[in-house]
Coordinates of C-alpha atoms and ligand atoms in Angstrom, one line a residue:
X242 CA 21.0 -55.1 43.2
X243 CA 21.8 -51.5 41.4
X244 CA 19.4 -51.3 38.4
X245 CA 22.1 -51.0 36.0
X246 CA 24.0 -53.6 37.0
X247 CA 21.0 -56.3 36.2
X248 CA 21.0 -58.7 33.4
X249 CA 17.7 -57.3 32.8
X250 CA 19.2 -53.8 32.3
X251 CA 22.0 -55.0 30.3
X252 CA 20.0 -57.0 27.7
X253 CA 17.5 -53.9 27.5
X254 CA 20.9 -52.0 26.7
X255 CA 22.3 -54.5 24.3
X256 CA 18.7 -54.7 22.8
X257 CA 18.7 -50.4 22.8
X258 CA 21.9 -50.2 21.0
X259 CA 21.0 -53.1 18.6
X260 CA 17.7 -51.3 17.3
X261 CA 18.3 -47.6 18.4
X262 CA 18.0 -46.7 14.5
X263 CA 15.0 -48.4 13.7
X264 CA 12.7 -45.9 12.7
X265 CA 9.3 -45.9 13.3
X266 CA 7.9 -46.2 9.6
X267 CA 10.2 -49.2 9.5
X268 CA 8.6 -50.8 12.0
X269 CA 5.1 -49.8 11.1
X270 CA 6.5 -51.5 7.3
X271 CA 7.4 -55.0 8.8
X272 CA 4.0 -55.0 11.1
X273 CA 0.9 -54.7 9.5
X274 CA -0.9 -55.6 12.5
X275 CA 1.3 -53.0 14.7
X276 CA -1.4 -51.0 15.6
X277 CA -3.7 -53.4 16.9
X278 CA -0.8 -56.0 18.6
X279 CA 0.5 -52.7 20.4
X280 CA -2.8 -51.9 22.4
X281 CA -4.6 -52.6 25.3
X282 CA -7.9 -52.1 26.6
X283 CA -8.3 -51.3 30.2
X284 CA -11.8 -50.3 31.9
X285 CA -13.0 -47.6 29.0
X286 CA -9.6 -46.7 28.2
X287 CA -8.3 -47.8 25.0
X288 CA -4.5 -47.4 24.6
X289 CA -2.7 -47.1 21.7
X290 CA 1.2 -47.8 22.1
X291 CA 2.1 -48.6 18.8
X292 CA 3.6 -45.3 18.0
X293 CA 6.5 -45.9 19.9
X294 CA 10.0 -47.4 19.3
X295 CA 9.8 -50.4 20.5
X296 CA 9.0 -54.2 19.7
X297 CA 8.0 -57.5 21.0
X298 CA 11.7 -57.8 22.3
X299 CA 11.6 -54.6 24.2
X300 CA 8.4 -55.4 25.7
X301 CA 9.5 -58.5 26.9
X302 CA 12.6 -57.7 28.4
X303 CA 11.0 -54.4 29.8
X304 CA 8.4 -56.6 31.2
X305 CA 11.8 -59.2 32.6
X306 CA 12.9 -56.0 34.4
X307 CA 9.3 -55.3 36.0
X308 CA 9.6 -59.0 37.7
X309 CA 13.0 -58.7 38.3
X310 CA 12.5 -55.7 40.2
X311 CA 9.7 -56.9 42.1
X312 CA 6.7 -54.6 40.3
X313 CA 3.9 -57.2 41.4
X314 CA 5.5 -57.9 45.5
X315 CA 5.5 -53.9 45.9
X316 CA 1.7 -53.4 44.5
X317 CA 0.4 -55.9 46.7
X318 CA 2.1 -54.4 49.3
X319 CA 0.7 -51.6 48.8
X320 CA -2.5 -52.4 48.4
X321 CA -2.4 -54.6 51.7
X322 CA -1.2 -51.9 53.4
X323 CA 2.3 -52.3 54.5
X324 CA 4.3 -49.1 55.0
X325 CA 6.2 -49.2 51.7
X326 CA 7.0 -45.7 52.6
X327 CA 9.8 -46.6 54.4
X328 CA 11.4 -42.7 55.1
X329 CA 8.3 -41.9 56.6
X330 CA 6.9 -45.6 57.9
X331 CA 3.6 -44.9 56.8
X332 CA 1.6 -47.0 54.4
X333 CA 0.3 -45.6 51.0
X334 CA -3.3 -46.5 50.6
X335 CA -5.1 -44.3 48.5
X336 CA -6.1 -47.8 47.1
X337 CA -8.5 -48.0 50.2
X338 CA -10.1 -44.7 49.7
X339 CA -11.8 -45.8 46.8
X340 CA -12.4 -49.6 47.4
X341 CA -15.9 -50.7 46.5
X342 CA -15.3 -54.1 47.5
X343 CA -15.9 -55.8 50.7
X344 CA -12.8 -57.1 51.9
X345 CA -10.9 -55.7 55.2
X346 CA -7.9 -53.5 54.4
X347 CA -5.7 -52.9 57.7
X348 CA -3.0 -51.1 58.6
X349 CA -1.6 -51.8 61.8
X350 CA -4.1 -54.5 62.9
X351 CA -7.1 -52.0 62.3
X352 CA -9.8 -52.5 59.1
X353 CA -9.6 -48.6 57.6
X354 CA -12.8 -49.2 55.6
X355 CA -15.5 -48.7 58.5
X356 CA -13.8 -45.1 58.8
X357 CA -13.1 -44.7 54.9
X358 CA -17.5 -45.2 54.2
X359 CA -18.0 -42.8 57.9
X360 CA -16.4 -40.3 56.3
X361 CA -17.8 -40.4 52.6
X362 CA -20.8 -40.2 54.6
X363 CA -20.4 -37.4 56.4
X364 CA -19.0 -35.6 53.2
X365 CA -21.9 -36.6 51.2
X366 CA -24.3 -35.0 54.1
X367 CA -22.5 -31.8 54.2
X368 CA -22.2 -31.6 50.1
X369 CA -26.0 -32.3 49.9
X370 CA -26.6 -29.5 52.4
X371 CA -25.1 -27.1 50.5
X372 CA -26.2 -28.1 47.2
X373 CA -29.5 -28.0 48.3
X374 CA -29.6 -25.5 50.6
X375 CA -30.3 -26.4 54.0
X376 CA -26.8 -25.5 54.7
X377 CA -27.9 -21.9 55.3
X378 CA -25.1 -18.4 56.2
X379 CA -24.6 -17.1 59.7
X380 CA -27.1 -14.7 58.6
X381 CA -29.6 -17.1 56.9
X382 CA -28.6 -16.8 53.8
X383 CA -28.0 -19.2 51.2
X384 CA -24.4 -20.5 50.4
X385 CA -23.8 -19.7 46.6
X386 CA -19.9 -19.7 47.1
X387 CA -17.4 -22.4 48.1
X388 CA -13.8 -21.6 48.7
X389 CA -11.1 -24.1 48.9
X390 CA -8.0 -23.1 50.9
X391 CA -5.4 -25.9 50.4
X392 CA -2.2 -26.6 48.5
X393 CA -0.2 -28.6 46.8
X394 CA -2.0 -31.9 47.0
X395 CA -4.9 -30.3 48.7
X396 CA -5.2 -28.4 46.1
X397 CA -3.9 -29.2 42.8
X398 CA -6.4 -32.5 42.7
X399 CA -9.6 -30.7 43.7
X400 CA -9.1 -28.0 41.2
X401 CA -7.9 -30.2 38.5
X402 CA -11.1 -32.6 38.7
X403 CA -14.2 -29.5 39.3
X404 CA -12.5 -28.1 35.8
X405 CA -12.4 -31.6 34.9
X406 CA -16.1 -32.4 35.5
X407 CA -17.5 -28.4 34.9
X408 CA -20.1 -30.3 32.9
X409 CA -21.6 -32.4 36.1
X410 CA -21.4 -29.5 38.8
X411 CA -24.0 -27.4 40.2
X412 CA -23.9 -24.0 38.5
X413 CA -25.8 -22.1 41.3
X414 CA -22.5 -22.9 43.5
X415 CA -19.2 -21.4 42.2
X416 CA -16.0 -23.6 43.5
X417 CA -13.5 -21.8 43.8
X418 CA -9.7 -22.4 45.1
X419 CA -6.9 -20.1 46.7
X420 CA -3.5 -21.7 47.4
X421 CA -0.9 -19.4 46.8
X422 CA 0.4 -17.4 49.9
X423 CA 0.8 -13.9 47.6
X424 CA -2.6 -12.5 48.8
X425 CA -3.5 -11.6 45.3
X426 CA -5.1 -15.0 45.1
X427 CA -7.2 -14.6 48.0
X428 CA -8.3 -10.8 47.1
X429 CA -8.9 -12.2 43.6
X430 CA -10.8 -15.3 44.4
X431 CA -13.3 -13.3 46.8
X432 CA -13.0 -10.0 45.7
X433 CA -17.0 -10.1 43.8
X434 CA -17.7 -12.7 46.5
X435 CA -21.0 -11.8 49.5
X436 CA -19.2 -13.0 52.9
X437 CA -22.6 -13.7 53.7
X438 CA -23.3 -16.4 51.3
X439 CA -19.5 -18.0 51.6
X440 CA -18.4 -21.1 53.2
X441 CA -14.4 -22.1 53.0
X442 CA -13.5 -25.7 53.1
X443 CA -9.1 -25.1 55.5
X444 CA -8.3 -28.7 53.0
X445 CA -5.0 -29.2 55.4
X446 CA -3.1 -32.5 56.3
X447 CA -1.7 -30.9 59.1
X448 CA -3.3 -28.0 59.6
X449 CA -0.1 -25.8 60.1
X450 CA 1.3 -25.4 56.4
X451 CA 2.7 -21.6 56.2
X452 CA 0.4 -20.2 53.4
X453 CA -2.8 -22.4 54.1
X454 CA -2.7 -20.8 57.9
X455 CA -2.4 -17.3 57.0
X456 CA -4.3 -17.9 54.0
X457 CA -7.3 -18.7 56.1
X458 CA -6.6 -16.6 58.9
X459 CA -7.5 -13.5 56.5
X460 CA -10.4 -15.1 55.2
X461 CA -11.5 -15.4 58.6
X462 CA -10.3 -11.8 59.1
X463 CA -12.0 -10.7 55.8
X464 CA -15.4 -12.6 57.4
X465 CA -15.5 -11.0 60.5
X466 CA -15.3 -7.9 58.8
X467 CA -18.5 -8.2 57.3
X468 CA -20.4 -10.4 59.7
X469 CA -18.9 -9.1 63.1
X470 CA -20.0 -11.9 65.0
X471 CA -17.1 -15.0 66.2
X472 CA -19.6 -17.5 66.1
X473 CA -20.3 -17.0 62.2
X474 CA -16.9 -19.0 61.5
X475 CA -19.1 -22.3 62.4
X476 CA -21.2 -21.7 60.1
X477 CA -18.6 -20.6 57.4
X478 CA -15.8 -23.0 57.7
X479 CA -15.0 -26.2 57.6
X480 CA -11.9 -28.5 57.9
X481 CA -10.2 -31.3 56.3
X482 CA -7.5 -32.6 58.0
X483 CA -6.2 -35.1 60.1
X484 CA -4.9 -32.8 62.8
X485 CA -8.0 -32.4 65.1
X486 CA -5.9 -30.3 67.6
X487 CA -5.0 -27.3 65.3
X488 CA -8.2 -27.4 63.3
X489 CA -9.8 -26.6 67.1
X490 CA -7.3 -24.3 67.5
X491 CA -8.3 -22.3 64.6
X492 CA -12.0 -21.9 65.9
X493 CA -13.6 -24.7 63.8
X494 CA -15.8 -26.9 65.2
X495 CA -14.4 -30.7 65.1
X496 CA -18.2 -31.5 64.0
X497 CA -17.3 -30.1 61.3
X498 CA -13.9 -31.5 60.8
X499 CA -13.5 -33.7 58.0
X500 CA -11.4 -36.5 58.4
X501 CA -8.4 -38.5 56.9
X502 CA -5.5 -39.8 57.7
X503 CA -1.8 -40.4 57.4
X504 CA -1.4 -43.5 55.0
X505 CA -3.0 -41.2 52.3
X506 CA -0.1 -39.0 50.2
X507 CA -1.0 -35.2 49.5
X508 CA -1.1 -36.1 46.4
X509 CA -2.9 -39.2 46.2
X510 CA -5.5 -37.4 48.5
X511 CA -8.5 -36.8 45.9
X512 CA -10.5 -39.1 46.7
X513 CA -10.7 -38.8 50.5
X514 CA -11.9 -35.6 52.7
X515 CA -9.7 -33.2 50.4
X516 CA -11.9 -34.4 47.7
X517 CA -14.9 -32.5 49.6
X518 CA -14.8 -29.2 47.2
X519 CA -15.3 -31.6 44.2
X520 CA -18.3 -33.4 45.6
X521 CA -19.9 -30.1 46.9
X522 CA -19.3 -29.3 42.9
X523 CA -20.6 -32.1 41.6
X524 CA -22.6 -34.0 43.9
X525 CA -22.3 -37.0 45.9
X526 CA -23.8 -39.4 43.2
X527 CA -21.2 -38.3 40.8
X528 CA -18.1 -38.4 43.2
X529 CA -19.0 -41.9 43.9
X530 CA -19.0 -42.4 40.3
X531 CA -15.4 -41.2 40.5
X532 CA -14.8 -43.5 43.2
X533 CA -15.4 -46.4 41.5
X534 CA -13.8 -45.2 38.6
X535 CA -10.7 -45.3 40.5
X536 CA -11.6 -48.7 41.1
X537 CA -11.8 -50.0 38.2
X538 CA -8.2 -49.1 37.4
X539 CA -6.9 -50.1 40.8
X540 CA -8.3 -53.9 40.2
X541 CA -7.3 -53.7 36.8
X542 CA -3.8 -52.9 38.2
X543 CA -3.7 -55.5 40.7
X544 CA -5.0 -58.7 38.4
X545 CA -4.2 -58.2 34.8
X546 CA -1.1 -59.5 33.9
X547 CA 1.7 -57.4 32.9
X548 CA 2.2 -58.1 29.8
X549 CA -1.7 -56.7 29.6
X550 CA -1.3 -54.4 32.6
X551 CA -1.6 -50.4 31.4
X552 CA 0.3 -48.3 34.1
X553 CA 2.9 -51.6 34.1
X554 CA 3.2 -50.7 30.1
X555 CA 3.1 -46.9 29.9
X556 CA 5.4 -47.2 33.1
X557 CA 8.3 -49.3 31.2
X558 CA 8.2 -47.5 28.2
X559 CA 8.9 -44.1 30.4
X560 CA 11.6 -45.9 31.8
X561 CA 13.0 -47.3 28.6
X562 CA 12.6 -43.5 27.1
X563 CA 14.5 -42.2 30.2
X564 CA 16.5 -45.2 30.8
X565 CA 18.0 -45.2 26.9
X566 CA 17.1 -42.7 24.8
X567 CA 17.8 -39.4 27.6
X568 CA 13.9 -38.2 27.8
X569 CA 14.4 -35.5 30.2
X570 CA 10.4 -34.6 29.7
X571 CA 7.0 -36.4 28.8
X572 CA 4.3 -34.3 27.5
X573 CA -0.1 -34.9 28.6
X574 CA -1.9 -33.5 26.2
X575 CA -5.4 -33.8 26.2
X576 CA -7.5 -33.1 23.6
X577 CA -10.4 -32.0 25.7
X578 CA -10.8 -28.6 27.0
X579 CA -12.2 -29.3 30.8
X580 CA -8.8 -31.4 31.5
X581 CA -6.8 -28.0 31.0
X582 CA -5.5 -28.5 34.3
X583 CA -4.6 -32.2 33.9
X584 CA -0.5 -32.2 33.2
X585 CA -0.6 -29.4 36.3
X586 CA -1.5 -32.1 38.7
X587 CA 0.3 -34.5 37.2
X588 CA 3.8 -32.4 37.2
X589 CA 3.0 -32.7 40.9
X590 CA 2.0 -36.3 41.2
X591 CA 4.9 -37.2 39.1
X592 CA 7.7 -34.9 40.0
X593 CA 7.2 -34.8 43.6
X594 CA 6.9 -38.9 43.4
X595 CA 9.5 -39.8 41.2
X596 CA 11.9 -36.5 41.3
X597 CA 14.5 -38.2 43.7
X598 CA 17.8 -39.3 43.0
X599 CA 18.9 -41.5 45.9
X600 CA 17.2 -45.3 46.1
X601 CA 15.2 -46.6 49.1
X602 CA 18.4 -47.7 50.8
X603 CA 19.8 -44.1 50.4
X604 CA 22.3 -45.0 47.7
X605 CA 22.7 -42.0 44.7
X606 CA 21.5 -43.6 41.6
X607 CA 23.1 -43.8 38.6
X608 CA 20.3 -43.6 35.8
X609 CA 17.5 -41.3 35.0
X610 CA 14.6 -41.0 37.7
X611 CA 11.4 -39.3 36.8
X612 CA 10.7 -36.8 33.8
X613 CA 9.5 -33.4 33.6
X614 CA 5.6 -33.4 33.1
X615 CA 4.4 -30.7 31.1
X616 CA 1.4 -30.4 28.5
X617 CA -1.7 -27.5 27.3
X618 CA -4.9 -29.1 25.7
X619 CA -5.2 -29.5 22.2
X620 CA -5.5 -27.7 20.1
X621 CA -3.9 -24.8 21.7
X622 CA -0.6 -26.1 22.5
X623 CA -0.6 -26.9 18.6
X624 CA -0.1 -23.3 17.8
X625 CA 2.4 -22.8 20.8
X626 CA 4.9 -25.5 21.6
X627 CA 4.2 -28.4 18.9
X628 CA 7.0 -27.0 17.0
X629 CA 9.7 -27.7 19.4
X630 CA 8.0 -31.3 19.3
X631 CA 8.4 -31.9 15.5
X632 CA 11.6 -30.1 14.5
X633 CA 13.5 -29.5 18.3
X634 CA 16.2 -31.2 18.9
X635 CA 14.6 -33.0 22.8
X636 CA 13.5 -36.3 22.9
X637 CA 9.9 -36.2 24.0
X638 CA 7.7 -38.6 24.5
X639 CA 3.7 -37.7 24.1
X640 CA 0.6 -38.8 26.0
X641 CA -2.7 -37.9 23.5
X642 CA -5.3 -37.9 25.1
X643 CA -8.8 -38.0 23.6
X644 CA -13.2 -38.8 24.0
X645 CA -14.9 -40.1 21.4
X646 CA -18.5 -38.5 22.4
X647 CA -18.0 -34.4 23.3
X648 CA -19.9 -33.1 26.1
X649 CA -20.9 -30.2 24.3
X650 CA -21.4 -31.0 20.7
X651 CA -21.9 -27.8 18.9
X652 CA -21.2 -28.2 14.7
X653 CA -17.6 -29.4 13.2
X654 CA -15.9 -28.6 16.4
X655 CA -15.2 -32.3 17.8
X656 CA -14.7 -34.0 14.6
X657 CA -12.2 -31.5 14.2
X658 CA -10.5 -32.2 17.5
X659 CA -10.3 -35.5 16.8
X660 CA -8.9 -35.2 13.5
X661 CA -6.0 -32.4 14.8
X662 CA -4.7 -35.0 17.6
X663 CA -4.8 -38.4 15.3
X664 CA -2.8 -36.0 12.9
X665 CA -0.7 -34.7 15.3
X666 CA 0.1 -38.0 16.3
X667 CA 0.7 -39.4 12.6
X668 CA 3.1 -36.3 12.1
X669 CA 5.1 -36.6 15.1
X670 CA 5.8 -40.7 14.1
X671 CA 6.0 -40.6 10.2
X672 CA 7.4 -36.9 9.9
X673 CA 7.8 -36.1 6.2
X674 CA 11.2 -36.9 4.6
X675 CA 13.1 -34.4 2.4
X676 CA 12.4 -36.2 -0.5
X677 CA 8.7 -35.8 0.2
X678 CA 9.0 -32.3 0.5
X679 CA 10.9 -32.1 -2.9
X680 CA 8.2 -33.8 -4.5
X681 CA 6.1 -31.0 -3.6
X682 CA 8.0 -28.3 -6.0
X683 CA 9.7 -26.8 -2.9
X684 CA 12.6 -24.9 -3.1
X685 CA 15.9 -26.2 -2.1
X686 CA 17.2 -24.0 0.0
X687 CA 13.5 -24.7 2.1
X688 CA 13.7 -28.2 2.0
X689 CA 15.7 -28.8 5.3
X690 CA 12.7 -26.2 6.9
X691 CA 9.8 -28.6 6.0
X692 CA 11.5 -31.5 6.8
X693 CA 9.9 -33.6 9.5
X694 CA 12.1 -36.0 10.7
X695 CA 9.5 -38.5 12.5
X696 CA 10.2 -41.3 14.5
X697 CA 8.9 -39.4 18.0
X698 CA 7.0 -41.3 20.6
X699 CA 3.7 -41.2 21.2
X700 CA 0.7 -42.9 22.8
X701 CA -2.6 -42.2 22.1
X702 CA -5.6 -43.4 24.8
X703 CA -9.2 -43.0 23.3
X704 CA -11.8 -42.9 26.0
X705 CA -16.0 -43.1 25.0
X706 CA -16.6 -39.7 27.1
X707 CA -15.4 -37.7 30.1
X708 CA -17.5 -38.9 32.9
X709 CA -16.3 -38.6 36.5
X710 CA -15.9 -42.5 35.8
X711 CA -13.8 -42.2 32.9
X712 CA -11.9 -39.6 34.9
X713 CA -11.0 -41.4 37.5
X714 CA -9.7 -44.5 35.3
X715 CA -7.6 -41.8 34.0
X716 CA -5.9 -40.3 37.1
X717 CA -5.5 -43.8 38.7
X718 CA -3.9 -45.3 35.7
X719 CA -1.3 -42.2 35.8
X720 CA -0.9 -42.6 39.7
X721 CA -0.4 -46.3 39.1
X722 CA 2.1 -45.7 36.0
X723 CA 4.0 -43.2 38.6
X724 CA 4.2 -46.1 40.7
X725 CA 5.3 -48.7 38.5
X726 CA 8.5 -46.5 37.4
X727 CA 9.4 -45.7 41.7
X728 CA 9.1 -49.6 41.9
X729 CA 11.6 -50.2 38.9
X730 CA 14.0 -47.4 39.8
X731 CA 14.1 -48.4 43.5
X732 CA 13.1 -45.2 44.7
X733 CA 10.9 -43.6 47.9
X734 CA 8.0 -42.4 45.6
X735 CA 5.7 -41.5 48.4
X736 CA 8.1 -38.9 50.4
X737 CA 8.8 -35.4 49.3
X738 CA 11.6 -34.2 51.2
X739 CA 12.9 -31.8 48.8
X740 CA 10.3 -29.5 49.2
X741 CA 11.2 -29.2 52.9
X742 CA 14.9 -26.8 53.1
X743 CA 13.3 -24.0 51.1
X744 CA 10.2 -24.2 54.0
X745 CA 13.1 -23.8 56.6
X746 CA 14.9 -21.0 55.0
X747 CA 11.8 -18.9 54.0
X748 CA 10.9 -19.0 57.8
X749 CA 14.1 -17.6 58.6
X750 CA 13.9 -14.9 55.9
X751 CA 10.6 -13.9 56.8
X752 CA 11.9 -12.7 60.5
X753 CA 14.9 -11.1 58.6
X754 CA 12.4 -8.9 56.6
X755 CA 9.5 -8.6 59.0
X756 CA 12.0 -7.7 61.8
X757 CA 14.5 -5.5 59.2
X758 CA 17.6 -6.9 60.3
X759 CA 21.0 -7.2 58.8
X760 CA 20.9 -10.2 56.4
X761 CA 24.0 -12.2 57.0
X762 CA 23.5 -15.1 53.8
X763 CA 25.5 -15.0 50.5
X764 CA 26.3 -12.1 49.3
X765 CA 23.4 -12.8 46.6
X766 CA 20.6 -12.8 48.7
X767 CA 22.4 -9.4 50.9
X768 CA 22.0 -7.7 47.8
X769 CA 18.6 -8.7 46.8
X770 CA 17.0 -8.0 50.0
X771 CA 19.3 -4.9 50.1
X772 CA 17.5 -3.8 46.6
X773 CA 14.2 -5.3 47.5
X774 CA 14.2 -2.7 51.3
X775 CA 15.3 0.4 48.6
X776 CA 12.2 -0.3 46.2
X777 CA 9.9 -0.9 49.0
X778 CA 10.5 3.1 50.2
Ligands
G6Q1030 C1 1.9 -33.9 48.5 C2 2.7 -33.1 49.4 C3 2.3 -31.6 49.5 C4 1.2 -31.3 50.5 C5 1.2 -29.8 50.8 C6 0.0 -29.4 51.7 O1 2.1 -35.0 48.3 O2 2.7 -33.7 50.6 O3 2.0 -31.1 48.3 O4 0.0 -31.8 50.0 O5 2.4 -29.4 51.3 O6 0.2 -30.0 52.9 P1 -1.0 -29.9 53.9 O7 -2.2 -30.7 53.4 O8 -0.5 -30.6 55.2 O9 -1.3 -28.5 54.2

């Protein structure tokens, strides 16, 4: 049945237009347990959703809608492996990747584990023999530098979490990543770098994405330039794919060919082979702390119920935001400076998930899908974009993120932090009325300026520290919270076909350029390629 047209949907609309002026000082008034009833504690995280508008009603209905729309038979059917990615009949099981229990998971007859723990292995081998340097150069050297070549989900993950856990890494080795096919990134990333003491990790699904290809064929090209010897590519790359051909292909040895395989998403591909620059960061013993981080969201995902079920709770309140209230955007902001590139991955893992506007069956939809992701850590994005969340005129709901214990206590500076996002988060629910501001002695004519109108969303998790255990909670309860809101809007959220017509016309406009032949497109594109030829002479 459409979304809309369920009585689910329809009480949740009855309920939205019944209460859609409760403010949330009112609320907070006739509660004074709000804050407490309104949270949950799942793994380490503690989750504070109180500061949004919504009540025990909304809950329950939201949580009528979840069943309704079959929340719990899709999760177990993901996590047993069926192909619940129907456009591309592949299963979705980056559940397995991380499993620390013992119990078979199969995809077409076959037990994935066995293969999952080979290659984990075989990552943790390679890892330690860089980090301790047995792993040595083609010319005996020492390998100080580790280069990433991968994007979009093998990418955006591994760079995210060796920011993320900076504090765990080995500082002899510098990680570094190039995705983007504007050869800037390349020269930039291994412009200071000895070719000698440089090992790059081709992190490719398929081995034959546009930039990742040329992107490694000139680091190969920049290699040979120093070394002058073929053979040194087996001792200075490695693969991760599942496309044993192409890696071949390319001149890398399959021995050193790290596998995985295709019931794990781009983007959901962390915490298999692609997650090999991370553990060469940080160690095997910590990305198995990750791991089972991971878990521990996972099982809480699968057995709590939803009423006490975190990614089911953040997920419905995103779709009651979108669903009723037009909240075109969410904003992550962590309040901790090693997850600066946390909202980054998540625009991906959200947008390229839940960005779709036709349902399963292929039928246009006729309610809001997923939200823009955005967010900066605190404090910076205080002094940058917070205005447009207290006095613009969006609807935005805010994800505060925060740790208790700093990793690198120095003075005032954490209590601080801590005391900049609980305000933040105070501010952006209670405002400050006119009145208020009055009271103050301000002038008239500036009291519509400082007023704060209040009453925007926010939720606030508290976590002890940043730990790659902690951190992996974290990104699993996002993932899981992406998946929740596919589930409930009906919708593919493991395909990405919109990123595929711009592949196909790019291809096509490279020949026109390389080639210098007469464009024949819209008359917009004549003229910019016209201009673009005339300020290339
Ligand atoms: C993610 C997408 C996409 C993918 C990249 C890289 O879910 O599928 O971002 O990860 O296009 O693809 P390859 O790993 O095949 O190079």
């Amino acid at each position: 049945m459409n979304l809309t047209e369920s009585t689910e949907w329809q009480e949740l609309r009855s309920l939205y237009e019944a209460t859609e002026d409760a403010t949330l000082h009112q609320l907070f008034a006739q509660d004074e347990q709000r804050g407490e009833s309104f949270s949950l504690q799942a793994g380490d995280i503690y989750a504070d959703y109180s500061k949004n508008l919504v009540t025990h009603d909304t809950i329950k209905l939201l949580i009528d809608l979840a069943r309704a729309r079959g929340v719990t038979e899709l999760r177990d059917a993901m996590f047993a492996g069926k192909k619940i990615n129907t456009t591309e009949d592949r299963a979705v099981l980056h559940t397995a990747l991380r499993n620390q229990g013992s119990e078979h998971i199969t995809v077409d007859g076959q037990d994935v584990m066995p293969e999952v723990r080979a290659v984990l292995k075989r990552m943790a081998e390679f890892s330690a023999a860089i980090r301790n340097g047995s792993w040595k150069g083609h010319t005996g050297l020492l390998i100080k530098n580790v280069v990433n070549i991968g994007i979009g989900g093998s990418d955006l993950g591994p760079v995210m979490v060796v920011e993320a856990l900076k504090h765990y890494s080995q500082r002899d080795i510098q990680v570094r990543f190039v995705s983007n096919i504007d050869s800037t990134h390349l020269a930039e990333a291994t412009h200071d770098l000895d070719p000698a003491e440089t090992v790059f990790i081709v992190a490719s699904k398929t081995f034959t994405t546009d930039e990742t290809m040329t992107n490694a064929h000139s680091a190969r090209d920049w290699l040979l330039a120093s070394l002058h010897d073929e053979s040194a590519v087996a001792k200075h790359f490695v693969a991760v794919s599942t496309n044993a051909e192409e890696v071949q292909k390319f001149g890398i040895d399959t021995a050193n060919m790290f596998e995985f395989w295709d019931w794990v998403g781009g983007r959901y591909s962390l915490t298999s082979a692609i997650g090999l620059s991370i553990m060469v960061a940080i160690g095997p013993d910590n990305f198995q702390d990750l791991l089972a981080g991971f878990y521990t969201m996972d099982e809480h995902f699968r057995t709590a119920p939803l009423e006490q079920n975190l990614p089911v709770i953040l997920g419905l309140i995103g779709v009651w935001y979108g669903g009723f209230y037009g909240a075109a955007s969410e904003a992550i902001l962590p309040y901790d400076q090693y997850l600066s590139r946390f909202a980054a991955y998540f625009q991906q893992g959200n947008m390229e998930s839940n960005g779709k506007s036709v349902t399963k069956e292929g039928k246009p939809v006729d309610y809001a899908t997923g939200p823009v992701i955005w967010g900066e850590p605190g404090t910076n994005g205080q002094h940058a974009f917070y205005q447009l969340l207290h006095q613009g005129t969006q609807f935005i709901p805010c994800d505060f993120i925060g740790f208790a214990r700093p990793l690198n206590p120095i003075g005032e500076h954490h209590r601080k932090l801590t005391a900049n996002l609980l305000a933040q988060t105070q501010a952006l629910a209670f405002g400050k009325t006119a009145d208020e501001v009055r009271a103050e002695g301000v002038d008239e004519a500036l009291v519509p300026h400082k007023t704060f109108w209040g009453n925007h969303p926010t939720n606030t998790l508290l976590l002890p520290e940043l730990t790659p255990n902690t951190l992996g909670q974290l990104i699993a309860l996002y993932e899981h919270k992406i998946f929740v809101q596919g589930a409930i809007w009906g919708i593919n959220s493991f395909d990405q076909w919109g990123v595929e017509l711009g592949k196909v016309l790019a291809k096509d406009l490279y020949h026109v350029i390389a080639d210098n032949t007469q464009p024949a497109y819209d008359s917009s594109t004549n003229s910019l390629l016209d201009v673009y030829r005339k300020l290339q002479k």
